[in-house]
Short mmCIF file of N, CA and C in Angstrom, two decimals:
data_model
loop_
_atom_site.label_atom_id
_atom_site.label_comp_id
_atom_site.label_asym_id
_atom_site.label_seq_id
_atom_site.Cartn_x
_atom_site.Cartn_y
_atom_site.Cartn_z
N UNK A 1 5.90 67.49 -58.54
CA UNK A 1 5.20 67.32 -57.29
C UNK A 1 4.31 66.08 -57.32
N UNK A 2 3.77 65.75 -58.46
CA UNK A 2 2.97 64.53 -58.58
C UNK A 2 3.84 63.31 -58.31
N UNK A 3 5.08 63.33 -58.82
CA UNK A 3 6.00 62.20 -58.59
C UNK A 3 6.28 62.09 -57.09
N UNK A 4 6.45 63.25 -56.47
CA UNK A 4 6.72 63.26 -55.03
C UNK A 4 5.53 62.67 -54.25
N UNK A 5 4.30 63.00 -54.61
CA UNK A 5 3.11 62.44 -53.97
C UNK A 5 2.97 60.94 -54.22
N UNK A 6 3.29 60.53 -55.45
CA UNK A 6 3.22 59.09 -55.77
C UNK A 6 4.27 58.33 -54.94
N UNK A 7 5.48 58.87 -54.82
CA UNK A 7 6.53 58.21 -54.03
C UNK A 7 6.13 58.14 -52.55
N UNK A 8 5.57 59.24 -52.02
CA UNK A 8 5.11 59.23 -50.63
C UNK A 8 4.00 58.20 -50.44
N UNK A 9 3.07 58.13 -51.38
CA UNK A 9 1.98 57.15 -51.30
C UNK A 9 2.51 55.73 -51.37
N UNK A 10 3.50 55.49 -52.25
CA UNK A 10 4.10 54.16 -52.35
C UNK A 10 4.85 53.80 -51.07
N UNK A 11 5.55 54.77 -50.53
CA UNK A 11 6.29 54.54 -49.30
C UNK A 11 5.31 54.24 -48.14
N UNK A 12 4.24 55.01 -48.06
CA UNK A 12 3.23 54.81 -47.05
C UNK A 12 2.57 53.43 -47.20
N UNK A 13 2.26 53.05 -48.44
CA UNK A 13 1.66 51.75 -48.70
C UNK A 13 2.62 50.62 -48.35
N UNK A 14 3.91 50.77 -48.66
CA UNK A 14 4.93 49.77 -48.33
C UNK A 14 5.05 49.63 -46.81
N UNK A 15 5.07 50.75 -46.10
CA UNK A 15 5.15 50.70 -44.64
C UNK A 15 3.92 49.99 -44.07
N UNK A 16 2.76 50.28 -44.61
CA UNK A 16 1.53 49.64 -44.16
C UNK A 16 1.59 48.13 -44.36
N UNK A 17 2.08 47.69 -45.53
CA UNK A 17 2.23 46.26 -45.80
C UNK A 17 3.23 45.62 -44.84
N UNK A 18 4.33 46.34 -44.56
CA UNK A 18 5.33 45.80 -43.63
C UNK A 18 4.73 45.65 -42.23
N UNK A 19 3.93 46.60 -41.80
CA UNK A 19 3.27 46.50 -40.50
C UNK A 19 2.33 45.30 -40.44
N UNK A 20 1.57 45.10 -41.51
CA UNK A 20 0.66 43.96 -41.57
C UNK A 20 1.45 42.65 -41.53
N UNK A 21 2.54 42.58 -42.32
CA UNK A 21 3.38 41.37 -42.31
C UNK A 21 4.00 41.13 -40.94
N UNK A 22 4.45 42.19 -40.27
CA UNK A 22 5.04 42.05 -38.94
C UNK A 22 3.99 41.52 -37.95
N UNK A 23 2.78 42.02 -38.04
CA UNK A 23 1.71 41.56 -37.16
C UNK A 23 1.38 40.08 -37.42
N UNK A 24 1.31 39.71 -38.70
CA UNK A 24 1.06 38.30 -39.05
C UNK A 24 2.17 37.41 -38.53
N UNK A 25 3.42 37.85 -38.68
CA UNK A 25 4.56 37.08 -38.20
C UNK A 25 4.49 36.93 -36.67
N UNK A 26 4.18 38.02 -35.97
CA UNK A 26 4.07 38.00 -34.52
C UNK A 26 2.97 37.03 -34.08
N UNK A 27 1.84 37.06 -34.75
CA UNK A 27 0.75 36.15 -34.42
C UNK A 27 1.14 34.69 -34.65
N UNK A 28 1.85 34.44 -35.73
CA UNK A 28 2.30 33.09 -36.05
C UNK A 28 3.28 32.59 -34.99
N UNK A 29 4.23 33.42 -34.62
CA UNK A 29 5.21 33.05 -33.60
C UNK A 29 4.51 32.82 -32.26
N UNK A 30 3.58 33.69 -31.89
CA UNK A 30 2.85 33.53 -30.63
C UNK A 30 2.05 32.23 -30.63
N UNK A 31 1.44 31.91 -31.74
CA UNK A 31 0.68 30.66 -31.84
C UNK A 31 1.60 29.45 -31.70
N UNK A 32 2.78 29.52 -32.30
CA UNK A 32 3.74 28.41 -32.21
C UNK A 32 4.26 28.26 -30.78
N UNK A 33 4.54 29.37 -30.11
CA UNK A 33 4.98 29.31 -28.71
C UNK A 33 3.88 28.70 -27.85
N UNK A 34 2.63 29.11 -28.04
CA UNK A 34 1.51 28.53 -27.30
C UNK A 34 1.40 27.03 -27.55
N UNK A 35 1.56 26.63 -28.80
CA UNK A 35 1.47 25.21 -29.15
C UNK A 35 2.58 24.42 -28.46
N UNK A 36 3.80 24.97 -28.45
CA UNK A 36 4.92 24.28 -27.82
C UNK A 36 4.73 24.19 -26.30
N UNK A 37 4.21 25.26 -25.70
CA UNK A 37 3.94 25.22 -24.26
C UNK A 37 2.86 24.20 -23.92
N UNK A 38 1.81 24.15 -24.72
CA UNK A 38 0.77 23.15 -24.51
C UNK A 38 1.33 21.74 -24.64
N UNK A 39 2.19 21.55 -25.63
CA UNK A 39 2.81 20.24 -25.85
C UNK A 39 3.69 19.87 -24.66
N UNK A 40 4.42 20.84 -24.12
CA UNK A 40 5.29 20.58 -22.97
C UNK A 40 4.45 20.18 -21.74
N UNK A 41 3.35 20.87 -21.50
CA UNK A 41 2.46 20.54 -20.39
C UNK A 41 1.91 19.13 -20.55
N UNK A 42 1.48 18.78 -21.76
CA UNK A 42 0.95 17.44 -22.01
C UNK A 42 2.01 16.36 -21.79
N UNK A 43 3.24 16.65 -22.23
CA UNK A 43 4.32 15.68 -22.03
C UNK A 43 4.60 15.49 -20.55
N UNK A 44 4.59 16.59 -19.78
CA UNK A 44 4.84 16.49 -18.36
C UNK A 44 3.73 15.69 -17.67
N UNK A 45 2.48 15.93 -18.05
CA UNK A 45 1.37 15.17 -17.48
C UNK A 45 1.49 13.68 -17.80
N UNK A 46 1.92 13.38 -19.02
CA UNK A 46 2.11 11.98 -19.41
C UNK A 46 3.23 11.34 -18.59
N UNK A 47 4.28 12.11 -18.34
CA UNK A 47 5.41 11.61 -17.54
C UNK A 47 4.94 11.29 -16.12
N UNK A 48 4.20 12.22 -15.50
CA UNK A 48 3.70 12.00 -14.14
C UNK A 48 2.75 10.80 -14.13
N UNK A 49 1.90 10.69 -15.14
CA UNK A 49 0.97 9.56 -15.22
C UNK A 49 1.75 8.24 -15.31
N UNK A 50 2.79 8.22 -16.12
CA UNK A 50 3.61 7.01 -16.26
C UNK A 50 4.27 6.65 -14.94
N UNK A 51 4.80 7.65 -14.23
CA UNK A 51 5.40 7.37 -12.93
C UNK A 51 4.37 6.79 -11.96
N UNK A 52 3.17 7.35 -11.98
CA UNK A 52 2.12 6.84 -11.10
C UNK A 52 1.79 5.39 -11.43
N UNK A 53 1.71 5.07 -12.69
CA UNK A 53 1.37 3.71 -13.11
C UNK A 53 2.48 2.73 -12.75
N UNK A 54 3.74 3.16 -12.84
CA UNK A 54 4.85 2.28 -12.52
C UNK A 54 4.95 2.03 -11.02
N UNK A 55 4.67 3.05 -10.23
CA UNK A 55 4.87 2.96 -8.79
C UNK A 55 3.77 2.16 -8.11
N UNK A 56 2.53 2.40 -8.43
CA UNK A 56 1.41 1.87 -7.66
C UNK A 56 1.33 0.37 -7.51
N UNK A 57 1.15 -0.40 -8.58
CA UNK A 57 0.86 -1.82 -8.40
C UNK A 57 1.97 -2.59 -7.69
N UNK A 58 3.19 -2.41 -8.11
CA UNK A 58 4.30 -3.16 -7.53
C UNK A 58 4.52 -2.79 -6.07
N UNK A 59 4.58 -1.50 -5.80
CA UNK A 59 4.79 -1.06 -4.42
C UNK A 59 3.63 -1.47 -3.52
N UNK A 60 2.42 -1.28 -4.00
CA UNK A 60 1.25 -1.62 -3.20
C UNK A 60 1.24 -3.11 -2.82
N UNK A 61 1.55 -3.95 -3.77
CA UNK A 61 1.61 -5.39 -3.50
C UNK A 61 2.64 -5.69 -2.42
N UNK A 62 3.85 -5.14 -2.57
CA UNK A 62 4.90 -5.41 -1.59
C UNK A 62 4.56 -4.85 -0.21
N UNK A 63 3.99 -3.65 -0.18
CA UNK A 63 3.65 -3.04 1.10
C UNK A 63 2.57 -3.85 1.82
N UNK A 64 1.54 -4.24 1.11
CA UNK A 64 0.47 -5.04 1.73
C UNK A 64 0.98 -6.41 2.15
N UNK A 65 1.85 -6.98 1.34
CA UNK A 65 2.45 -8.27 1.67
C UNK A 65 3.25 -8.18 2.97
N UNK A 66 3.86 -7.03 3.22
CA UNK A 66 4.63 -6.85 4.45
C UNK A 66 3.73 -6.51 5.63
N UNK A 67 2.66 -5.76 5.41
CA UNK A 67 1.83 -5.27 6.50
C UNK A 67 0.95 -6.37 7.11
N UNK A 68 0.37 -7.22 6.30
CA UNK A 68 -0.57 -8.20 6.82
C UNK A 68 0.05 -9.18 7.81
N UNK A 69 1.21 -9.76 7.55
CA UNK A 69 1.78 -10.66 8.56
C UNK A 69 2.12 -9.94 9.87
N UNK A 70 2.42 -8.65 9.80
CA UNK A 70 2.77 -7.89 11.00
C UNK A 70 1.58 -7.65 11.91
N UNK A 71 0.37 -7.75 11.39
CA UNK A 71 -0.82 -7.42 12.18
C UNK A 71 -0.90 -8.24 13.46
N UNK A 72 -0.42 -9.48 13.43
CA UNK A 72 -0.49 -10.34 14.61
C UNK A 72 0.52 -9.95 15.67
N UNK A 73 1.78 -9.78 15.28
CA UNK A 73 2.82 -9.55 16.29
C UNK A 73 3.17 -8.08 16.50
N UNK A 74 2.77 -7.20 15.57
CA UNK A 74 3.07 -5.77 15.74
C UNK A 74 1.96 -4.92 15.10
N UNK A 75 0.79 -4.91 15.72
CA UNK A 75 -0.34 -4.19 15.10
C UNK A 75 -0.09 -2.68 14.99
N UNK A 76 0.64 -2.09 15.92
CA UNK A 76 0.90 -0.65 15.84
C UNK A 76 1.76 -0.33 14.63
N UNK A 77 2.82 -1.09 14.41
CA UNK A 77 3.69 -0.87 13.25
C UNK A 77 2.92 -1.14 11.95
N UNK A 78 2.06 -2.16 11.98
CA UNK A 78 1.28 -2.48 10.80
C UNK A 78 0.32 -1.33 10.46
N UNK A 79 -0.35 -0.79 11.47
CA UNK A 79 -1.26 0.35 11.23
C UNK A 79 -0.49 1.56 10.71
N UNK A 80 0.68 1.82 11.27
CA UNK A 80 1.49 2.95 10.83
C UNK A 80 1.88 2.78 9.36
N UNK A 81 2.26 1.56 9.01
CA UNK A 81 2.63 1.31 7.61
C UNK A 81 1.44 1.48 6.68
N UNK A 82 0.29 0.97 7.08
CA UNK A 82 -0.90 1.12 6.24
C UNK A 82 -1.32 2.58 6.12
N UNK A 83 -1.12 3.38 7.19
CA UNK A 83 -1.39 4.83 7.08
C UNK A 83 -0.44 5.47 6.07
N UNK A 84 0.83 5.07 6.11
CA UNK A 84 1.80 5.60 5.14
C UNK A 84 1.40 5.22 3.72
N UNK A 85 1.01 3.97 3.53
CA UNK A 85 0.58 3.52 2.20
C UNK A 85 -0.63 4.31 1.74
N UNK A 86 -1.59 4.49 2.66
CA UNK A 86 -2.79 5.26 2.32
C UNK A 86 -2.43 6.68 1.90
N UNK A 87 -1.53 7.33 2.64
CA UNK A 87 -1.13 8.70 2.31
C UNK A 87 -0.40 8.75 0.96
N UNK A 88 0.45 7.77 0.73
CA UNK A 88 1.16 7.73 -0.55
C UNK A 88 0.19 7.54 -1.71
N UNK A 89 -0.77 6.66 -1.54
CA UNK A 89 -1.77 6.44 -2.59
C UNK A 89 -2.62 7.69 -2.82
N UNK A 90 -2.97 8.38 -1.73
CA UNK A 90 -3.73 9.62 -1.88
C UNK A 90 -2.95 10.63 -2.73
N UNK A 91 -1.66 10.76 -2.44
CA UNK A 91 -0.84 11.69 -3.21
C UNK A 91 -0.65 11.22 -4.64
N UNK A 92 -0.48 9.92 -4.81
CA UNK A 92 -0.23 9.36 -6.14
C UNK A 92 -1.47 9.45 -7.02
N UNK A 93 -2.61 9.11 -6.47
CA UNK A 93 -3.83 9.07 -7.27
C UNK A 93 -4.52 10.41 -7.38
N UNK A 94 -4.20 11.33 -6.48
CA UNK A 94 -4.82 12.65 -6.51
C UNK A 94 -4.36 13.44 -7.73
N UNK A 95 -5.13 14.45 -8.05
CA UNK A 95 -4.79 15.30 -9.18
C UNK A 95 -4.44 16.68 -8.64
N UNK A 96 -3.35 16.74 -7.89
CA UNK A 96 -2.96 17.97 -7.23
C UNK A 96 -2.00 18.80 -8.07
N UNK A 97 -1.83 18.47 -9.30
CA UNK A 97 -0.94 19.23 -10.16
C UNK A 97 0.37 18.52 -10.40
N UNK A 98 1.12 18.98 -11.39
CA UNK A 98 2.34 18.29 -11.77
C UNK A 98 3.55 18.60 -10.90
N UNK A 99 3.44 19.59 -10.00
CA UNK A 99 4.61 19.92 -9.19
C UNK A 99 4.24 20.06 -7.72
N UNK A 100 5.25 19.89 -6.87
CA UNK A 100 5.12 20.01 -5.43
C UNK A 100 6.35 20.74 -4.91
N UNK A 101 6.35 21.08 -3.64
CA UNK A 101 7.56 21.65 -3.06
C UNK A 101 8.51 20.51 -2.72
N UNK A 102 9.77 20.82 -2.58
CA UNK A 102 10.74 19.79 -2.19
C UNK A 102 10.37 19.19 -0.84
N UNK A 103 9.83 20.02 0.06
CA UNK A 103 9.41 19.50 1.36
C UNK A 103 8.31 18.44 1.20
N UNK A 104 7.34 18.68 0.31
CA UNK A 104 6.29 17.69 0.07
C UNK A 104 6.86 16.43 -0.58
N UNK A 105 7.81 16.60 -1.49
CA UNK A 105 8.46 15.43 -2.11
C UNK A 105 9.20 14.62 -1.06
N UNK A 106 9.86 15.29 -0.12
CA UNK A 106 10.57 14.59 0.94
C UNK A 106 9.61 13.91 1.90
N UNK A 107 8.44 14.51 2.15
CA UNK A 107 7.43 13.84 2.99
C UNK A 107 6.99 12.54 2.33
N UNK A 108 6.78 12.57 1.02
CA UNK A 108 6.40 11.37 0.27
C UNK A 108 7.51 10.32 0.38
N UNK A 109 8.77 10.76 0.21
CA UNK A 109 9.90 9.82 0.31
C UNK A 109 10.00 9.22 1.70
N UNK A 110 9.73 10.02 2.72
CA UNK A 110 9.78 9.51 4.10
C UNK A 110 8.78 8.37 4.29
N UNK A 111 7.56 8.58 3.80
CA UNK A 111 6.54 7.52 3.91
C UNK A 111 6.98 6.29 3.14
N UNK A 112 7.52 6.49 1.93
CA UNK A 112 7.98 5.37 1.11
C UNK A 112 9.08 4.58 1.84
N UNK A 113 10.05 5.30 2.39
CA UNK A 113 11.17 4.64 3.06
C UNK A 113 10.70 3.94 4.34
N UNK A 114 9.76 4.53 5.06
CA UNK A 114 9.22 3.84 6.25
C UNK A 114 8.59 2.51 5.86
N UNK A 115 7.86 2.50 4.75
CA UNK A 115 7.25 1.24 4.29
C UNK A 115 8.32 0.23 3.90
N UNK A 116 9.33 0.67 3.19
CA UNK A 116 10.40 -0.24 2.79
C UNK A 116 11.20 -0.72 4.01
N UNK A 117 11.32 0.14 5.03
CA UNK A 117 12.02 -0.26 6.25
C UNK A 117 11.28 -1.38 6.96
N UNK A 118 9.96 -1.35 6.92
CA UNK A 118 9.19 -2.46 7.50
C UNK A 118 9.48 -3.73 6.73
N UNK A 119 9.54 -3.61 5.44
CA UNK A 119 9.77 -4.77 4.57
C UNK A 119 11.16 -5.37 4.80
N UNK A 120 12.19 -4.51 4.90
CA UNK A 120 13.56 -4.99 5.01
C UNK A 120 14.08 -5.02 6.43
N UNK A 121 13.34 -4.50 7.38
CA UNK A 121 13.74 -4.55 8.79
C UNK A 121 15.04 -3.84 9.06
N UNK A 122 15.89 -4.51 9.85
CA UNK A 122 17.16 -3.90 10.28
C UNK A 122 18.17 -3.76 9.15
N UNK A 123 17.86 -4.29 7.99
CA UNK A 123 18.81 -4.21 6.87
C UNK A 123 18.73 -2.89 6.11
N UNK A 124 17.77 -2.03 6.45
CA UNK A 124 17.61 -0.77 5.74
C UNK A 124 17.54 0.39 6.71
N UNK A 125 18.34 1.39 6.43
CA UNK A 125 18.35 2.62 7.21
C UNK A 125 18.32 3.77 6.22
N UNK A 126 17.75 4.89 6.62
CA UNK A 126 17.68 6.03 5.70
C UNK A 126 17.94 7.33 6.45
N UNK A 127 18.59 8.24 5.74
CA UNK A 127 18.83 9.59 6.25
C UNK A 127 18.38 10.56 5.18
N UNK A 128 17.40 11.38 5.53
CA UNK A 128 16.90 12.40 4.61
C UNK A 128 17.23 13.76 5.19
N UNK A 129 17.80 14.63 4.37
CA UNK A 129 18.12 15.99 4.81
C UNK A 129 17.68 16.96 3.73
N UNK A 130 16.93 17.96 4.15
CA UNK A 130 16.51 19.02 3.23
C UNK A 130 16.85 20.36 3.88
N UNK A 131 17.61 21.18 3.19
CA UNK A 131 17.98 22.49 3.71
C UNK A 131 16.75 23.39 3.82
N UNK A 132 16.73 24.22 4.85
CA UNK A 132 15.59 25.13 5.05
C UNK A 132 15.37 26.05 3.85
N UNK A 133 16.46 26.42 3.19
CA UNK A 133 16.35 27.38 2.08
C UNK A 133 15.87 26.75 0.77
N UNK A 134 15.66 25.43 0.75
CA UNK A 134 15.16 24.79 -0.48
C UNK A 134 13.82 24.09 -0.27
N UNK A 135 13.26 24.15 0.92
CA UNK A 135 12.01 23.44 1.20
C UNK A 135 10.86 23.89 0.31
N UNK A 136 10.82 25.16 -0.05
CA UNK A 136 9.69 25.68 -0.83
C UNK A 136 9.95 25.67 -2.34
N UNK A 137 11.09 25.13 -2.77
CA UNK A 137 11.39 25.06 -4.20
C UNK A 137 10.42 24.09 -4.88
N UNK A 138 9.88 24.50 -6.01
CA UNK A 138 8.93 23.68 -6.75
C UNK A 138 9.67 22.68 -7.63
N UNK A 139 9.24 21.41 -7.57
CA UNK A 139 9.85 20.34 -8.36
C UNK A 139 8.76 19.47 -8.97
N UNK A 140 9.07 18.73 -10.03
CA UNK A 140 8.07 17.80 -10.58
C UNK A 140 7.69 16.73 -9.55
N UNK A 141 6.42 16.46 -9.46
CA UNK A 141 5.91 15.46 -8.52
C UNK A 141 6.52 14.08 -8.83
N UNK A 142 6.95 13.38 -7.79
CA UNK A 142 7.49 12.01 -7.86
C UNK A 142 8.80 11.89 -8.62
N UNK A 143 9.55 12.95 -8.78
CA UNK A 143 10.77 12.80 -9.58
C UNK A 143 11.90 12.16 -8.78
N UNK A 144 11.88 12.22 -7.45
CA UNK A 144 12.93 11.58 -6.66
C UNK A 144 12.59 10.13 -6.30
N UNK A 145 11.32 9.79 -6.25
CA UNK A 145 10.91 8.46 -5.80
C UNK A 145 11.52 7.33 -6.62
N UNK A 146 11.53 7.40 -7.96
CA UNK A 146 12.16 6.30 -8.71
C UNK A 146 13.66 6.16 -8.41
N UNK A 147 14.32 7.28 -8.14
CA UNK A 147 15.75 7.21 -7.80
C UNK A 147 15.95 6.53 -6.45
N UNK A 148 15.11 6.88 -5.48
CA UNK A 148 15.21 6.26 -4.16
C UNK A 148 14.82 4.78 -4.25
N UNK A 149 13.78 4.48 -5.01
CA UNK A 149 13.37 3.08 -5.20
C UNK A 149 14.51 2.25 -5.79
N UNK A 150 15.19 2.80 -6.79
CA UNK A 150 16.33 2.09 -7.39
C UNK A 150 17.48 1.97 -6.41
N UNK A 151 17.72 3.01 -5.60
CA UNK A 151 18.79 2.95 -4.60
C UNK A 151 18.51 1.83 -3.60
N UNK A 152 17.24 1.66 -3.20
CA UNK A 152 16.88 0.58 -2.28
C UNK A 152 17.01 -0.77 -2.98
N UNK A 153 16.39 -0.88 -4.13
CA UNK A 153 16.34 -2.17 -4.85
C UNK A 153 17.75 -2.67 -5.19
N UNK A 154 18.54 -1.83 -5.83
CA UNK A 154 19.87 -2.27 -6.26
C UNK A 154 20.85 -2.32 -5.10
N UNK A 155 20.64 -1.46 -4.11
CA UNK A 155 21.49 -1.51 -2.92
C UNK A 155 21.27 -2.78 -2.13
N UNK A 156 20.01 -3.18 -1.97
CA UNK A 156 19.72 -4.41 -1.24
C UNK A 156 20.27 -5.63 -2.00
N UNK A 157 20.22 -5.57 -3.31
CA UNK A 157 20.72 -6.70 -4.12
C UNK A 157 22.24 -6.80 -4.07
N UNK A 158 22.91 -5.68 -3.78
CA UNK A 158 24.38 -5.70 -3.84
C UNK A 158 25.03 -5.66 -2.47
N UNK A 159 24.26 -5.70 -1.40
CA UNK A 159 24.83 -5.55 -0.07
C UNK A 159 24.38 -6.68 0.84
N UNK A 160 25.33 -7.26 1.53
CA UNK A 160 24.99 -8.29 2.52
C UNK A 160 24.85 -7.68 3.91
N UNK A 161 25.23 -6.43 4.04
CA UNK A 161 25.15 -5.75 5.32
C UNK A 161 24.03 -4.72 5.27
N UNK A 162 23.86 -4.03 6.37
CA UNK A 162 22.84 -2.99 6.47
C UNK A 162 23.05 -1.95 5.37
N UNK A 163 21.96 -1.62 4.68
CA UNK A 163 22.01 -0.64 3.61
C UNK A 163 21.54 0.71 4.14
N UNK A 164 22.30 1.75 3.83
CA UNK A 164 21.91 3.10 4.22
C UNK A 164 21.60 3.89 2.96
N UNK A 165 20.43 4.49 2.92
CA UNK A 165 20.01 5.36 1.83
C UNK A 165 20.14 6.79 2.33
N UNK A 166 20.80 7.64 1.56
CA UNK A 166 20.93 9.05 1.91
C UNK A 166 20.31 9.89 0.80
N UNK A 167 19.38 10.75 1.19
CA UNK A 167 18.75 11.68 0.24
C UNK A 167 18.96 13.08 0.82
N UNK A 168 19.52 13.95 -0.01
CA UNK A 168 19.90 15.27 0.48
C UNK A 168 19.54 16.33 -0.56
N UNK A 169 18.99 17.44 -0.08
CA UNK A 169 18.68 18.58 -0.95
C UNK A 169 19.23 19.83 -0.31
N UNK A 170 20.14 20.50 -1.01
CA UNK A 170 20.76 21.72 -0.49
C UNK A 170 20.88 22.75 -1.61
N UNK A 171 21.25 23.94 -1.23
CA UNK A 171 21.49 25.00 -2.21
C UNK A 171 23.00 25.25 -2.25
N UNK A 172 23.51 25.38 -3.47
CA UNK A 172 24.92 25.74 -3.66
C UNK A 172 24.93 26.89 -4.65
N UNK A 173 25.11 28.09 -4.13
CA UNK A 173 25.01 29.28 -4.98
C UNK A 173 23.59 29.44 -5.45
N UNK A 174 23.42 29.51 -6.76
CA UNK A 174 22.07 29.64 -7.33
C UNK A 174 21.49 28.30 -7.75
N UNK A 175 22.20 27.21 -7.47
CA UNK A 175 21.75 25.87 -7.88
C UNK A 175 21.20 25.09 -6.69
N UNK A 176 20.31 24.17 -7.00
CA UNK A 176 19.81 23.21 -6.02
C UNK A 176 20.56 21.91 -6.27
N UNK A 177 21.15 21.35 -5.22
CA UNK A 177 21.90 20.11 -5.34
C UNK A 177 21.08 19.00 -4.69
N UNK A 178 20.77 17.98 -5.47
CA UNK A 178 20.01 16.83 -4.99
C UNK A 178 20.89 15.60 -5.06
N UNK A 179 20.95 14.86 -3.97
CA UNK A 179 21.77 13.65 -3.92
C UNK A 179 20.93 12.47 -3.45
N UNK A 180 21.05 11.35 -4.14
CA UNK A 180 20.46 10.09 -3.70
C UNK A 180 21.59 9.08 -3.73
N UNK A 181 21.93 8.53 -2.57
CA UNK A 181 23.05 7.58 -2.47
C UNK A 181 22.64 6.36 -1.67
N UNK A 182 23.32 5.27 -1.95
CA UNK A 182 23.16 4.11 -1.09
C UNK A 182 24.54 3.58 -0.74
N UNK A 183 24.62 2.79 0.31
CA UNK A 183 25.91 2.27 0.76
C UNK A 183 26.23 0.92 0.13
N UNK A 184 25.44 0.49 -0.84
CA UNK A 184 25.70 -0.77 -1.52
C UNK A 184 26.94 -0.70 -2.39
N UNK A 185 27.27 -1.83 -2.99
CA UNK A 185 28.45 -1.87 -3.87
C UNK A 185 28.00 -2.16 -5.29
N UNK A 186 28.84 -1.81 -6.23
CA UNK A 186 28.56 -2.09 -7.63
C UNK A 186 29.14 -3.42 -8.04
N UNK A 187 28.53 -4.04 -9.02
CA UNK A 187 29.12 -5.21 -9.64
C UNK A 187 28.87 -6.53 -8.97
N UNK A 188 27.92 -6.61 -8.07
CA UNK A 188 27.64 -7.90 -7.44
C UNK A 188 26.52 -8.59 -8.12
#
């Protein structure tokens, strides 16, 4: 019976040690998951910051360069463009978080394209379509703007005719389909 008590005590002690080890392992894994999530948030913030830094100076210079000459012959269009620039800068410089709804992203793109349309005149046209069922989908802030900017920049460089930019967001099954297209040609 003493052997039986010693075996039960050893078994109980072993189980106790296993529980302690399991708890330590769980705490270690939880700490690592927290660290990885923190790292992911920091990387996303750095990405958004980089996009903001890339967009602001170049775009602002071009927009102001286009708006000031218009003040004489088209003050209404010039004021509208400056309002769009102001709104874009407010969104860009604000700290409203790393994500927005697709509808908010499309509002930003609309202002951007209106400014570029002033700059390029009749040579630039845009069609933006967002499905009602995807308007409230959360997306990273400014993730479509560089694609649209490239579509305008490279499309204008490759097209001698009117350039059309198409931006579309729809749902296909459980996926969100985002399209950015231009009517320019490749290889020019």
